[in-house]
Short mmCIF file of C-alpha atoms in Angstrom, two decimals:
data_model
loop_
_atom_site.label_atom_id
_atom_site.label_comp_id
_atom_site.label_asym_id
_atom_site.label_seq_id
_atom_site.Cartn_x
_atom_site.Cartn_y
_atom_site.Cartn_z
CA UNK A 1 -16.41 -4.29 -13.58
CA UNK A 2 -13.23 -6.56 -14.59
CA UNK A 3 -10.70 -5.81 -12.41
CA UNK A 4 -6.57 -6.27 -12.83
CA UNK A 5 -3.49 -6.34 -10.69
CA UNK A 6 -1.27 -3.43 -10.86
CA UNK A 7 2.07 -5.36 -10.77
CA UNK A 8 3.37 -5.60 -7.43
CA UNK A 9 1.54 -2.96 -5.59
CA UNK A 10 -1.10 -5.59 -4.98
CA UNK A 11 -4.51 -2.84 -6.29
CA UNK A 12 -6.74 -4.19 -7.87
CA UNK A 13 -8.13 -2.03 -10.32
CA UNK A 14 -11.02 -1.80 -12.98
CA UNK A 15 -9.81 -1.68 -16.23
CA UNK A 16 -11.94 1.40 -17.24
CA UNK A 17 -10.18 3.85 -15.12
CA UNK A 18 -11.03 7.50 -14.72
CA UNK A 19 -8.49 10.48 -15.44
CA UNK A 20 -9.27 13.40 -13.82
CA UNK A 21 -7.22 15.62 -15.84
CA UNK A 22 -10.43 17.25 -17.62
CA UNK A 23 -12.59 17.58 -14.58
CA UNK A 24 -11.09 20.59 -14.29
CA UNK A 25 -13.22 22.38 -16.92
CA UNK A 26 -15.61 22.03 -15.27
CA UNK A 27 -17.82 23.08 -12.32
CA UNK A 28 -17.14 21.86 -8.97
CA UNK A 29 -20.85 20.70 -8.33
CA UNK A 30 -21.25 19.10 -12.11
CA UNK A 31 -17.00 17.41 -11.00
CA UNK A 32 -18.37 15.77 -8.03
CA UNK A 33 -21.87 14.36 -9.95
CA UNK A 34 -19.66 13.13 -12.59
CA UNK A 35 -17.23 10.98 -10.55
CA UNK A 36 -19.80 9.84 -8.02
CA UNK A 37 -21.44 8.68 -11.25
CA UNK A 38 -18.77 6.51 -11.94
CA UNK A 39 -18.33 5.32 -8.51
CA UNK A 40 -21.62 4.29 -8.74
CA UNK A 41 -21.00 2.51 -11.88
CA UNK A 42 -18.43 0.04 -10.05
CA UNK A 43 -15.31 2.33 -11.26
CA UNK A 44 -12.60 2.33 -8.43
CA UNK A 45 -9.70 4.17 -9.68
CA UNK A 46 -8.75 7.74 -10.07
CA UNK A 47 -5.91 9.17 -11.56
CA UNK A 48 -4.97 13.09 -10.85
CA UNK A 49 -2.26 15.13 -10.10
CA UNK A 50 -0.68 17.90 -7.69
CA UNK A 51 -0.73 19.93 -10.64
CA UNK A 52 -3.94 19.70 -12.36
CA UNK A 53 -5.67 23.03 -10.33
CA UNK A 54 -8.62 21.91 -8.71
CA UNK A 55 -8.68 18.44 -9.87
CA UNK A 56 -7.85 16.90 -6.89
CA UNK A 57 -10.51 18.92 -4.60
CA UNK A 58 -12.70 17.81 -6.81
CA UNK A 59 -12.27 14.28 -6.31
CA UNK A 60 -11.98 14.52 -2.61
CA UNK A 61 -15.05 16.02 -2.11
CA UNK A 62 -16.70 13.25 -4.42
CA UNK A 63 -14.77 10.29 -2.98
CA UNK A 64 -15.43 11.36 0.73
CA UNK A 65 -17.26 8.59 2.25
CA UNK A 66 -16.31 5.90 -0.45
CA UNK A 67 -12.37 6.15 0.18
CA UNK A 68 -11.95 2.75 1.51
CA UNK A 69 -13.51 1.79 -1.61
CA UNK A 70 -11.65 3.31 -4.43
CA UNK A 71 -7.97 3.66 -5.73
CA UNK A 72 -6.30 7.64 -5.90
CA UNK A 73 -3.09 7.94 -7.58
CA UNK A 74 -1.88 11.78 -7.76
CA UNK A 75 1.50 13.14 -9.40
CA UNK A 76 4.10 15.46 -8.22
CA UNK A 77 6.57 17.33 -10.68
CA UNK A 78 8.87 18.19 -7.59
CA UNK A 79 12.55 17.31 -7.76
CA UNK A 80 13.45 18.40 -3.75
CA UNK A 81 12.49 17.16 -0.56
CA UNK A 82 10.73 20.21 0.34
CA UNK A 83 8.64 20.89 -2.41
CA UNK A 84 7.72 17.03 -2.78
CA UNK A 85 6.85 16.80 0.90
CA UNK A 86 4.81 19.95 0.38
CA UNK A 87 2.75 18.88 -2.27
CA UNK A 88 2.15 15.57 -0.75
CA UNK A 89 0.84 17.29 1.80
CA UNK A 90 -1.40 19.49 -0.35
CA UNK A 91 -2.42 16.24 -1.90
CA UNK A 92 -3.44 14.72 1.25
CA UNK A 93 -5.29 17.91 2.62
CA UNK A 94 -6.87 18.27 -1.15
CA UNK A 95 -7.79 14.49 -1.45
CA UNK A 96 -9.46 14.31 1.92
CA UNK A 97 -7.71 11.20 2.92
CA UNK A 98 -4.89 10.57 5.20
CA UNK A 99 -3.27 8.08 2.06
CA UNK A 100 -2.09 8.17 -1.11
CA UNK A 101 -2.64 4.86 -2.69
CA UNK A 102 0.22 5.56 -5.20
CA UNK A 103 1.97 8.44 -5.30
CA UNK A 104 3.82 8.87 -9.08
CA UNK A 105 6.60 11.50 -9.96
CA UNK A 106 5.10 13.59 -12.42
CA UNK A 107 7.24 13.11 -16.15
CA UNK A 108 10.94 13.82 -14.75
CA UNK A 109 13.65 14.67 -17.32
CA UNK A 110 15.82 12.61 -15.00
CA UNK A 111 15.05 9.61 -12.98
CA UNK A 112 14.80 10.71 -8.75
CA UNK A 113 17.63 8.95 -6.51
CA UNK A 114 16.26 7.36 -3.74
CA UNK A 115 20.00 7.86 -1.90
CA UNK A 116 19.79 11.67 -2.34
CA UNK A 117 18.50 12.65 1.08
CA UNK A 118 17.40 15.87 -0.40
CA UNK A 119 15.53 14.56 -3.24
CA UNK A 120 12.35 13.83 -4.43
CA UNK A 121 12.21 10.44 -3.31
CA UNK A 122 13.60 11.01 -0.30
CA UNK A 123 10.25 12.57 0.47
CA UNK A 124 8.08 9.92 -0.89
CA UNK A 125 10.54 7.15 1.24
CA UNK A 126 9.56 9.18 3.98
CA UNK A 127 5.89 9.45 4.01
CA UNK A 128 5.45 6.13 2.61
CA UNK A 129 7.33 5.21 6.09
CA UNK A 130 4.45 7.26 7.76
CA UNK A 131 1.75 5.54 6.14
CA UNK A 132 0.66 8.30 4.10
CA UNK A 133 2.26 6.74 0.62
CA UNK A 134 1.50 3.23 0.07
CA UNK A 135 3.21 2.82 -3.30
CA UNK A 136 5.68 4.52 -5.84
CA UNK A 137 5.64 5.18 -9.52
CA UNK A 138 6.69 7.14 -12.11
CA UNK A 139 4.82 8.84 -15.39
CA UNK A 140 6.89 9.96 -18.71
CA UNK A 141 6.90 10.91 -22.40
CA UNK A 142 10.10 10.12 -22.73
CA UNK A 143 11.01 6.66 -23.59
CA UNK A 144 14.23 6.44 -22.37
CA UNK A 145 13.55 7.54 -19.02
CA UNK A 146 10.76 5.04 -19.01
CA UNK A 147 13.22 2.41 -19.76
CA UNK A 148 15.72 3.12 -17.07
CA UNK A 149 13.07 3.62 -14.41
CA UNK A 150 11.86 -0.02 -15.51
CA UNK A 151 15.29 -1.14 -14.99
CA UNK A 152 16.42 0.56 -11.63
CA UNK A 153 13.47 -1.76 -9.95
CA UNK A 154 12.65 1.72 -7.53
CA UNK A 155 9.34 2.21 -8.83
CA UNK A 156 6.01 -0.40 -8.82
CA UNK A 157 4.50 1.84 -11.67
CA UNK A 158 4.78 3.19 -15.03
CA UNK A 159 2.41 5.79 -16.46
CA UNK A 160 3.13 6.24 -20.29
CA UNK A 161 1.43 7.03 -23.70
CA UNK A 162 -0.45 4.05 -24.90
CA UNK A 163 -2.93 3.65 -27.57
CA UNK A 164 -3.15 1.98 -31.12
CA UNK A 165 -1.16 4.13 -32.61
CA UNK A 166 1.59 2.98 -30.39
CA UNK A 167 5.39 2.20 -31.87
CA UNK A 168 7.61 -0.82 -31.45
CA UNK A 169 9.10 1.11 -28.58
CA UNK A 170 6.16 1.66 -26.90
CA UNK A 171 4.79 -2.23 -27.09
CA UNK A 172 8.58 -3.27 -25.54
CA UNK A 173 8.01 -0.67 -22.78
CA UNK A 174 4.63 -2.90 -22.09
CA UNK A 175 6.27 -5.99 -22.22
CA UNK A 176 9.48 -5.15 -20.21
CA UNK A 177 6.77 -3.49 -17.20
CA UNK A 178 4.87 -7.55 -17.63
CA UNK A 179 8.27 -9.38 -17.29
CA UNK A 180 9.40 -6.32 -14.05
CA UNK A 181 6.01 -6.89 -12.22
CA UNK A 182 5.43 -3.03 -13.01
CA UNK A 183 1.74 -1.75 -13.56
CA UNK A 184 1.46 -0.17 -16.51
CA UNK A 185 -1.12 2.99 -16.32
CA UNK A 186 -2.17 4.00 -19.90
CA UNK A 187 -2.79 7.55 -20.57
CA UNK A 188 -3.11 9.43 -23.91
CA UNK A 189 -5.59 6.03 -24.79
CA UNK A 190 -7.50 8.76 -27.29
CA UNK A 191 -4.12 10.06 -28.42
CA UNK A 192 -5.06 13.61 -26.91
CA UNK A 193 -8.11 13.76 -28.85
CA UNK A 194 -7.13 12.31 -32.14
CA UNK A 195 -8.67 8.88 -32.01
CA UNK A 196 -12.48 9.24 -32.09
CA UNK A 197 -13.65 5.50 -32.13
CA UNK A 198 -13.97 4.47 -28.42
CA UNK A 199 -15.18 0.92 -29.47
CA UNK A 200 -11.47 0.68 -31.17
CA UNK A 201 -9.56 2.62 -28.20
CA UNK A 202 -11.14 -0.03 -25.93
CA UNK A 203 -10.79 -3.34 -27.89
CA UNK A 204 -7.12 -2.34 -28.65
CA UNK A 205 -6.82 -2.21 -25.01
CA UNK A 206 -8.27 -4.87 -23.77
CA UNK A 207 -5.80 -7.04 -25.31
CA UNK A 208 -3.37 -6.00 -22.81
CA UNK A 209 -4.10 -7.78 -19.56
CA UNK A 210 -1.63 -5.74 -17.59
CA UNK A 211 -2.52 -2.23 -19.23
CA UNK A 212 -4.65 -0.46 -17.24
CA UNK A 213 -6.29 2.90 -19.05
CA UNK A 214 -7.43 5.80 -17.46
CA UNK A 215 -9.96 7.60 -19.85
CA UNK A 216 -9.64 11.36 -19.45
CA UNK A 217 -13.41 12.48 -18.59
CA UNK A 218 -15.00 15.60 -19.06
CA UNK A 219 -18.77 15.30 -19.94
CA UNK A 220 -21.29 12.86 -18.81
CA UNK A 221 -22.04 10.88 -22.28
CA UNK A 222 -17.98 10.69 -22.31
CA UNK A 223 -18.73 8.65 -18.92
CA UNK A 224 -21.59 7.06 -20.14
CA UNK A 225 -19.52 5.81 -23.31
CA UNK A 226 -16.89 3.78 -21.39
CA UNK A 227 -19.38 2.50 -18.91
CA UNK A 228 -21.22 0.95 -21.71
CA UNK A 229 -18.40 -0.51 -23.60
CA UNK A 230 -17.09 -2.13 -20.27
CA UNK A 231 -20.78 -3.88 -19.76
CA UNK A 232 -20.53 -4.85 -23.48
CA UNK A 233 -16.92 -4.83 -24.56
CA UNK A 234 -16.17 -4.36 -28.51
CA UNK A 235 -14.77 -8.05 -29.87
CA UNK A 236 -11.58 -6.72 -31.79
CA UNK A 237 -13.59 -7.02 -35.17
CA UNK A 238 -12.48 -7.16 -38.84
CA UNK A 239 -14.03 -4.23 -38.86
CA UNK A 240 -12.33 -2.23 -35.54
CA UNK A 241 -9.20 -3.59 -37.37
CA UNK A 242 -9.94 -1.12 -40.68
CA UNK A 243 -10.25 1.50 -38.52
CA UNK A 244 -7.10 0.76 -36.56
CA UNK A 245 -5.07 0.14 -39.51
CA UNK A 246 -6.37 3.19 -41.30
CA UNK A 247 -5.57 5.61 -38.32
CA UNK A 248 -1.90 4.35 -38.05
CA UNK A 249 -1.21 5.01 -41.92
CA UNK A 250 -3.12 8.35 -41.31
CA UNK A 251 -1.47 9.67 -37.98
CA UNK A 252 1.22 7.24 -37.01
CA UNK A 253 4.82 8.89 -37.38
CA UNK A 254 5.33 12.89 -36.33
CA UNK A 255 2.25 13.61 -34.85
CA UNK A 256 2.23 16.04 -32.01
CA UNK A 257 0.40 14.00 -29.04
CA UNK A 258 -0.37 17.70 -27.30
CA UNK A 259 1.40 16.49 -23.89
CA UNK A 260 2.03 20.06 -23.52
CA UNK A 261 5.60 20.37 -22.21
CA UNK A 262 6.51 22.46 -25.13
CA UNK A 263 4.95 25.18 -23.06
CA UNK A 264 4.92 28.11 -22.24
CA UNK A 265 6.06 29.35 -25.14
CA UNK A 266 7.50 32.93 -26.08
CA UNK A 267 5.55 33.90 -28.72
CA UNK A 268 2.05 32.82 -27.30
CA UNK A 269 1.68 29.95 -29.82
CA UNK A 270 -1.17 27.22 -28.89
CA UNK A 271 1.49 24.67 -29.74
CA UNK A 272 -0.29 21.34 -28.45
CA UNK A 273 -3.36 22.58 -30.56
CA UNK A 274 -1.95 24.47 -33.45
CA UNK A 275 0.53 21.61 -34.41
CA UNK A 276 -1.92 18.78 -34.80
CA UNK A 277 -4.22 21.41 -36.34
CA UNK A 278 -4.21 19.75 -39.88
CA UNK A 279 -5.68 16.23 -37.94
CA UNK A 280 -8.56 17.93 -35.87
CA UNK A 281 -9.62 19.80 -39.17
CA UNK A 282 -10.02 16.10 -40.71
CA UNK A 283 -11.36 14.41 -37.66
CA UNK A 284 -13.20 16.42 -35.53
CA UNK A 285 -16.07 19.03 -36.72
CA UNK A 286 -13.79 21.40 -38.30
CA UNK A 287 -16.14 24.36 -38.33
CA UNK A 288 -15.14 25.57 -34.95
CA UNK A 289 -11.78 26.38 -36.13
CA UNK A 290 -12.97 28.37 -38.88
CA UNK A 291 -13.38 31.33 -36.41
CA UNK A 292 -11.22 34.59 -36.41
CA UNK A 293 -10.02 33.70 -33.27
CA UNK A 294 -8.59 30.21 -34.42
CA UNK A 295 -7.71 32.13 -37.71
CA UNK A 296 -5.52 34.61 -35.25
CA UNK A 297 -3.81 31.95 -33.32
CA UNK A 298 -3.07 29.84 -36.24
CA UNK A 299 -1.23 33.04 -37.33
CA UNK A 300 1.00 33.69 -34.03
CA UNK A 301 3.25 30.94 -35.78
CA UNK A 302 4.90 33.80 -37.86
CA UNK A 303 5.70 35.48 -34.67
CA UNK A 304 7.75 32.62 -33.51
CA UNK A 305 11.26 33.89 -32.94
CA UNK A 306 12.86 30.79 -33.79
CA UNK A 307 14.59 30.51 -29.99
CA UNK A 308 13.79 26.47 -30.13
CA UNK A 309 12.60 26.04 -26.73
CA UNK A 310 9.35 24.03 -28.05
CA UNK A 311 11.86 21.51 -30.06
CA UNK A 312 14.36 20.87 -27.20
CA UNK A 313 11.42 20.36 -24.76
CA UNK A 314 9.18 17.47 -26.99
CA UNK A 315 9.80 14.30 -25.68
CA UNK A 316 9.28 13.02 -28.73
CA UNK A 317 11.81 14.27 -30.78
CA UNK A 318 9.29 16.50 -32.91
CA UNK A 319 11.16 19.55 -34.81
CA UNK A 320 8.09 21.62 -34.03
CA UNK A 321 8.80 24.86 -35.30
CA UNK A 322 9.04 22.93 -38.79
CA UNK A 323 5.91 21.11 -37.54
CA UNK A 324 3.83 23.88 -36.66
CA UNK A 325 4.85 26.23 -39.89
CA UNK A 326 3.43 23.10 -42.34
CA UNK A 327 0.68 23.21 -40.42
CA UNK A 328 -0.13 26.62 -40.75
CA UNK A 329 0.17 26.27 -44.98
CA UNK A 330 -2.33 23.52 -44.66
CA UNK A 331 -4.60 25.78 -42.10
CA UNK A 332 -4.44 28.62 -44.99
CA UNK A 333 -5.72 26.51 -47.50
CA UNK A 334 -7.93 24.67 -45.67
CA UNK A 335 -9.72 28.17 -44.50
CA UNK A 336 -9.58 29.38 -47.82
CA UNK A 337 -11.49 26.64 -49.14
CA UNK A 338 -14.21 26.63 -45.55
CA UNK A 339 -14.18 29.84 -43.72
CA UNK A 340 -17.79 30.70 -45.11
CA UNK A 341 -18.78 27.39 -43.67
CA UNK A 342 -18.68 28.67 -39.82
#
């Protein structure tokens, strides 16, 4: 499998990358088949997080005995020494390994100080002395944060929404990471489900020689996709441009990007899912949302109680109480018109 540098930290990592976000959906013994399956097909980097339950156990039990061989990054939302220390520690024990390979704070509203000695980075500064971190980064949603995190210099990494439906913004945040020596880590390559022509996703990326994607992976023909589009990768046809160009006039502008941070919210609402509803109807086999339980959480937007927490919490701006009440008209009419098709 091709393989690129990751700015500065020296990896070298395939371009198809795994994120191991989704593995935990799924069984522990059907987790472990499913990344040693990749292994296996000459994929060496893993992406997973401190947070994502068992996601990391997961991959340590698969990885064990192939660790020399493959790249782990893993996240930590922790803005103390303590906590950050802890989790690192968690990560290690989780992991099976005695390193981190690159160790990423986990979407901070505000860049960590490396001279607070009680910080975050403190923590990482302090087990990358030990041996146990062997490279900093940062992930975000936020694209000013990315920007000053580019410009401090503190971090070798930037993890950050990426696909063809990307905006100016987002190609300058590529570009500034090239001319910075930062590796930049792709997630949200599908746009959290939205985009549903791989061949597209991957020929988009591929133009990007220092964009690294890491394809969330859930179910075996998911894994079997990517592995055959890296032994045969998609030219960036006449035709994959259609697509491309038709998906950014279709979904480019306010579209939620379910990220999730609008959560937990008060009134129960599936926000991620319920304000992106009116897309999956259009783009994904709608008649699963025709059910009374999708027609009962559609409808907990009328209990919202308007307190805003979801709005000041997008890191994209989104007014998504406005958001999620349009999409609720266009979810009425829309089951109106299907409900008998379930």
């Amino acid at each position: 499998m091709e393989k690129i540098r990751l700015g500065r930290t020296e990896l070298h990592v395939t371009k198809t990358a795994f994120g191991a976000l989704p593995i935990q959906r799924i069984s522990r013994a059907d987790a472990v088949r499913l990344v040693r399956r990749a292994v296996d097909a000459g994929i060496n980097y893993f992406d997973t997080a401190n947070a994502y339950t068992d996601s990391e156990e997961k991959l340590g039990e698969a990885l064990e005995g192939v660790r020399q061989n493959v790249v782990i990054s893993t996240k930590s939302a922790a803005t103390d020494k303590a906590t950050a220390l802890r989790h690192i520690e968690e990560s290690l024990r989780r992991l099976r390994t005695d390193y981190i390979d690159l160790f990423q704070f986990h979407n901070p509203a505000v860049l960590p100080d490396p001279a607070d000695p009680d910080g975050a980075f403190a923590a990482a500064l302090e087990m990358q002395e030990k041996g146990c971190i062997r490279h900093i980064g940062i992930t975000n949603h936020r694209p000013k944060v990315a920007q000053a995190a580019i410009a401090s210099g503190n971090f070798e990494t930037l993890q950050f929404p990426f696909c063809y439906l990307a905006t100016d913004t987002d190609f300058a945040l590529v570009e500034a990471c090239r001319k910075a020596d930062m590796g930049y880590i792709a997630m949200k390559g599908l746009s959290g489900g939205l985009l549903n022509n791989a061949a597209a996703c991957y020929a988009f990326m591929a133009q990007y020689d220092n964009v690294v994607p890491i394809w969330g992976i859930q179910h075996e023909w998911e894994l079997d996709q990517w592995i055959e589009l890296t032994k045969n990768p998609p030219a960036l046809t006449e035709e994959l441009k259609a697509v491309i160009e038709h998906d950014r006039k279709e979904l480019a502008g306010s579209f939620c990007r379910s990220c999730g941070y609008c959560l937990p919210c008060a009134a129960n609402i599936d926000i991620p899912q319920s304000a992106r509803m009116n897309a999956l109807l259009r783009r994904s086999p709608y008649q699963k949302y025709m059910t009374d339980e999708w027609y009962e959480k559609m409808h907990r937007i009328e209990n919202c109680i308007h307190c805003d927490a979801c709005k000041s919490r997008c890191p994209y701006g989104l007014d998504t109480p406005a958001l999620l009440r349009q999409q609720l008209q266009e979810y009425d009419a829309f089951y109106a018109e299907h409900h008998n098709d379930k």
